[in-house]
């Protein structure tokens, strides 16, 4: 069995979705398809008739809170293993807001700084430099 994950799946054209349906239905491909879309874009996927009879389950994935993020990040990447929970929480509150894609950006920045300087920053300022804050969404 193979897994095909498609991020931003709401942007797929009807012909692309039809092709994915063809691959899914072909017994020789043994393919599971994972379509990812943000919560406000999921309606576009749910409106596709070709998906209606093939979707096994719909899942909502919520942003990680500070408790989760301080546990997940050190396991996600070695760059965060020596970080204090307060640094991680400060970065989460200031910019990432529990969004794992944003944490990937911060991880890349931290790895670049570490490679360039020889030490990991323990101050959020160099990691946040030039990043535009995103307003927090109301629950």
mmCIF file of C-alpha atoms in Angstrom:
data_model
loop_
_atom_site.group_PDB
_atom_site.id
_atom_site.type_symbol
_atom_site.label_atom_id
_atom_site.label_comp_id
_atom_site.label_asym_id
_atom_site.label_seq_id
_atom_site.Cartn_x
_atom_site.Cartn_y
_atom_site.Cartn_z
ATOM 1 C CA UNK A 1 0.000 0.000 0.000
ATOM 2 C CA UNK A 2 1.263 3.462 -0.882
ATOM 3 C CA UNK A 3 0.206 6.820 0.532
ATOM 4 C CA UNK A 4 -0.100 9.935 -1.601
ATOM 5 C CA UNK A 5 -0.429 13.124 0.456
ATOM 6 C CA UNK A 6 -1.573 16.289 -1.325
ATOM 7 C CA UNK A 7 -1.261 19.550 0.599
ATOM 8 C CA UNK A 8 -3.448 22.518 -0.378
ATOM 9 C CA UNK A 9 -5.760 19.990 -2.045
ATOM 10 C CA UNK A 10 -8.538 22.564 -2.366
ATOM 11 C CA UNK A 11 -6.513 24.073 -5.229
ATOM 12 C CA UNK A 12 -6.663 20.911 -7.348
ATOM 13 C CA UNK A 13 -8.618 21.203 -10.567
ATOM 14 C CA UNK A 14 -11.505 18.888 -11.328
ATOM 15 C CA UNK A 15 -9.339 16.960 -13.789
ATOM 16 C CA UNK A 16 -6.639 16.450 -11.122
ATOM 17 C CA UNK A 17 -9.230 15.169 -8.667
ATOM 18 C CA UNK A 18 -10.580 12.873 -11.381
ATOM 19 C CA UNK A 19 -7.086 11.483 -11.954
ATOM 20 C CA UNK A 20 -6.646 10.876 -8.214
ATOM 21 C CA UNK A 21 -10.012 9.119 -8.217
ATOM 22 C CA UNK A 22 -8.798 6.920 -11.086
ATOM 23 C CA UNK A 23 -5.592 6.043 -9.201
ATOM 24 C CA UNK A 24 -7.531 5.351 -6.018
ATOM 25 C CA UNK A 25 -10.047 3.097 -7.768
ATOM 26 C CA UNK A 26 -7.452 1.068 -9.708
ATOM 27 C CA UNK A 27 -6.817 -2.091 -7.655
ATOM 28 C CA UNK A 28 -3.267 -2.383 -9.024
ATOM 29 C CA UNK A 29 -2.079 0.929 -7.562
ATOM 30 C CA UNK A 30 -3.033 0.034 -3.970
ATOM 31 C CA UNK A 31 -3.070 3.737 -3.187
ATOM 32 C CA UNK A 32 -4.424 5.650 -0.227
ATOM 33 C CA UNK A 33 -4.883 9.362 -0.873
ATOM 34 C CA UNK A 34 -4.589 11.957 1.876
ATOM 35 C CA UNK A 35 -5.979 15.353 0.894
ATOM 36 C CA UNK A 36 -4.985 18.235 3.142
ATOM 37 C CA UNK A 37 -6.692 21.613 3.291
ATOM 38 C CA UNK A 38 -7.162 24.291 5.893
ATOM 39 C CA UNK A 39 -10.416 24.327 7.810
ATOM 40 C CA UNK A 40 -11.902 27.231 5.866
ATOM 41 C CA UNK A 41 -11.013 25.541 2.521
ATOM 42 C CA UNK A 42 -12.319 22.064 3.309
ATOM 43 C CA UNK A 43 -15.781 23.002 2.000
ATOM 44 C CA UNK A 44 -14.377 23.051 -1.547
ATOM 45 C CA UNK A 45 -13.239 19.446 -1.151
ATOM 46 C CA UNK A 46 -16.456 18.288 0.470
ATOM 47 C CA UNK A 47 -18.388 19.702 -2.500
ATOM 48 C CA UNK A 48 -16.620 17.383 -4.969
ATOM 49 C CA UNK A 49 -18.976 14.520 -5.940
ATOM 50 C CA UNK A 50 -16.061 12.244 -6.904
ATOM 51 C CA UNK A 51 -14.802 12.386 -3.323
ATOM 52 C CA UNK A 52 -18.106 11.961 -1.515
ATOM 53 C CA UNK A 53 -18.291 8.177 -1.875
ATOM 54 C CA UNK A 54 -14.536 7.598 -1.459
ATOM 55 C CA UNK A 55 -13.680 9.541 1.692
ATOM 56 C CA UNK A 56 -13.294 7.188 4.597
ATOM 57 C CA UNK A 57 -13.098 9.894 7.238
ATOM 58 C CA UNK A 58 -12.666 13.648 7.644
ATOM 59 C CA UNK A 59 -10.320 14.870 10.366
ATOM 60 C CA UNK A 60 -9.870 18.272 11.960
ATOM 61 C CA UNK A 61 -6.334 18.996 13.086
ATOM 62 C CA UNK A 62 -6.037 21.880 15.491
ATOM 63 C CA UNK A 63 -2.942 23.970 16.237
ATOM 64 C CA UNK A 64 -0.689 22.619 18.970
ATOM 65 C CA UNK A 65 -0.872 24.373 22.315
ATOM 66 C CA UNK A 66 2.205 25.316 24.377
ATOM 67 C CA UNK A 67 2.164 22.076 26.364
ATOM 68 C CA UNK A 68 2.040 19.976 23.195
ATOM 69 C CA UNK A 69 4.613 22.077 21.364
ATOM 70 C CA UNK A 70 7.188 21.778 24.176
ATOM 71 C CA UNK A 71 6.840 17.999 23.970
ATOM 72 C CA UNK A 72 6.642 17.591 20.184
ATOM 73 C CA UNK A 73 9.418 19.942 19.025
ATOM 74 C CA UNK A 74 12.340 18.259 20.816
ATOM 75 C CA UNK A 75 11.190 14.944 19.309
ATOM 76 C CA UNK A 76 10.669 16.558 15.881
ATOM 77 C CA UNK A 77 14.164 17.936 15.378
ATOM 78 C CA UNK A 78 17.471 17.906 17.281
ATOM 79 C CA UNK A 79 17.667 21.713 16.984
ATOM 80 C CA UNK A 80 15.033 21.964 19.728
ATOM 81 C CA UNK A 81 16.393 19.347 22.153
ATOM 82 C CA UNK A 82 18.531 21.843 24.069
ATOM 83 C CA UNK A 83 15.857 24.566 24.091
ATOM 84 C CA UNK A 84 14.075 25.664 27.220
ATOM 85 C CA UNK A 85 10.290 25.341 27.292
ATOM 86 C CA UNK A 86 10.125 29.110 27.844
ATOM 87 C CA UNK A 87 11.946 29.784 24.533
ATOM 88 C CA UNK A 88 9.644 27.412 22.671
ATOM 89 C CA UNK A 89 6.535 28.934 24.264
ATOM 90 C CA UNK A 90 7.745 32.463 23.500
ATOM 91 C CA UNK A 91 8.297 31.580 19.822
ATOM 92 C CA UNK A 92 4.942 29.839 19.677
ATOM 93 C CA UNK A 93 3.127 32.832 21.157
ATOM 94 C CA UNK A 94 5.026 35.400 19.095
ATOM 95 C CA UNK A 95 4.814 33.754 15.684
ATOM 96 C CA UNK A 96 4.103 30.047 15.216
ATOM 97 C CA UNK A 97 0.712 29.806 17.001
ATOM 98 C CA UNK A 98 0.893 26.000 17.071
ATOM 99 C CA UNK A 99 1.182 25.775 13.281
ATOM 100 C CA UNK A 100 3.666 23.045 12.399
ATOM 101 C CA UNK A 101 4.516 24.594 9.034
ATOM 102 C CA UNK A 102 5.605 27.756 10.852
ATOM 103 C CA UNK A 103 7.675 25.630 13.225
ATOM 104 C CA UNK A 104 9.411 24.108 10.204
ATOM 105 C CA UNK A 105 10.395 27.649 9.138
ATOM 106 C CA UNK A 106 11.770 28.399 12.619
ATOM 107 C CA UNK A 107 13.622 25.060 12.639
ATOM 108 C CA UNK A 108 15.243 25.870 9.303
ATOM 109 C CA UNK A 109 16.231 29.337 10.550
ATOM 110 C CA UNK A 110 17.692 27.907 13.740
ATOM 111 C CA UNK A 111 19.651 25.252 11.841
ATOM 112 C CA UNK A 112 21.018 27.929 9.466
ATOM 113 C CA UNK A 113 22.091 30.178 12.344
ATOM 114 C CA UNK A 114 23.673 27.220 14.143
ATOM 115 C CA UNK A 115 25.577 26.212 11.008
ATOM 116 C CA UNK A 116 26.738 29.783 10.369
ATOM 117 C CA UNK A 117 27.725 30.696 13.944
ATOM 118 C CA UNK A 118 28.528 27.342 15.522
ATOM 119 C CA UNK A 119 25.952 27.698 18.322
ATOM 120 C CA UNK A 120 22.170 27.570 18.659
ATOM 121 C CA UNK A 121 20.416 30.837 19.481
ATOM 122 C CA UNK A 122 18.727 30.850 22.871
ATOM 123 C CA UNK A 123 17.118 34.222 22.183
ATOM 124 C CA UNK A 124 14.004 34.422 19.975
ATOM 125 C CA UNK A 125 15.073 37.697 18.300
ATOM 126 C CA UNK A 126 17.318 36.249 15.554
ATOM 127 C CA UNK A 127 14.732 33.579 14.765
ATOM 128 C CA UNK A 128 11.885 36.068 14.481
ATOM 129 C CA UNK A 129 13.863 38.728 12.590
ATOM 130 C CA UNK A 130 12.054 39.624 9.371
ATOM 131 C CA UNK A 131 9.064 37.372 10.008
ATOM 132 C CA UNK A 132 5.693 39.044 9.867
ATOM 133 C CA UNK A 133 3.440 38.279 12.823
ATOM 134 C CA UNK A 134 0.098 36.729 12.075
ATOM 135 C CA UNK A 135 -2.861 37.708 14.210
ATOM 136 C CA UNK A 136 -4.167 34.954 16.429
ATOM 137 C CA UNK A 137 -7.526 33.558 15.389
ATOM 138 C CA UNK A 138 -10.376 33.708 17.845
ATOM 139 C CA UNK A 139 -11.482 30.264 19.057
#
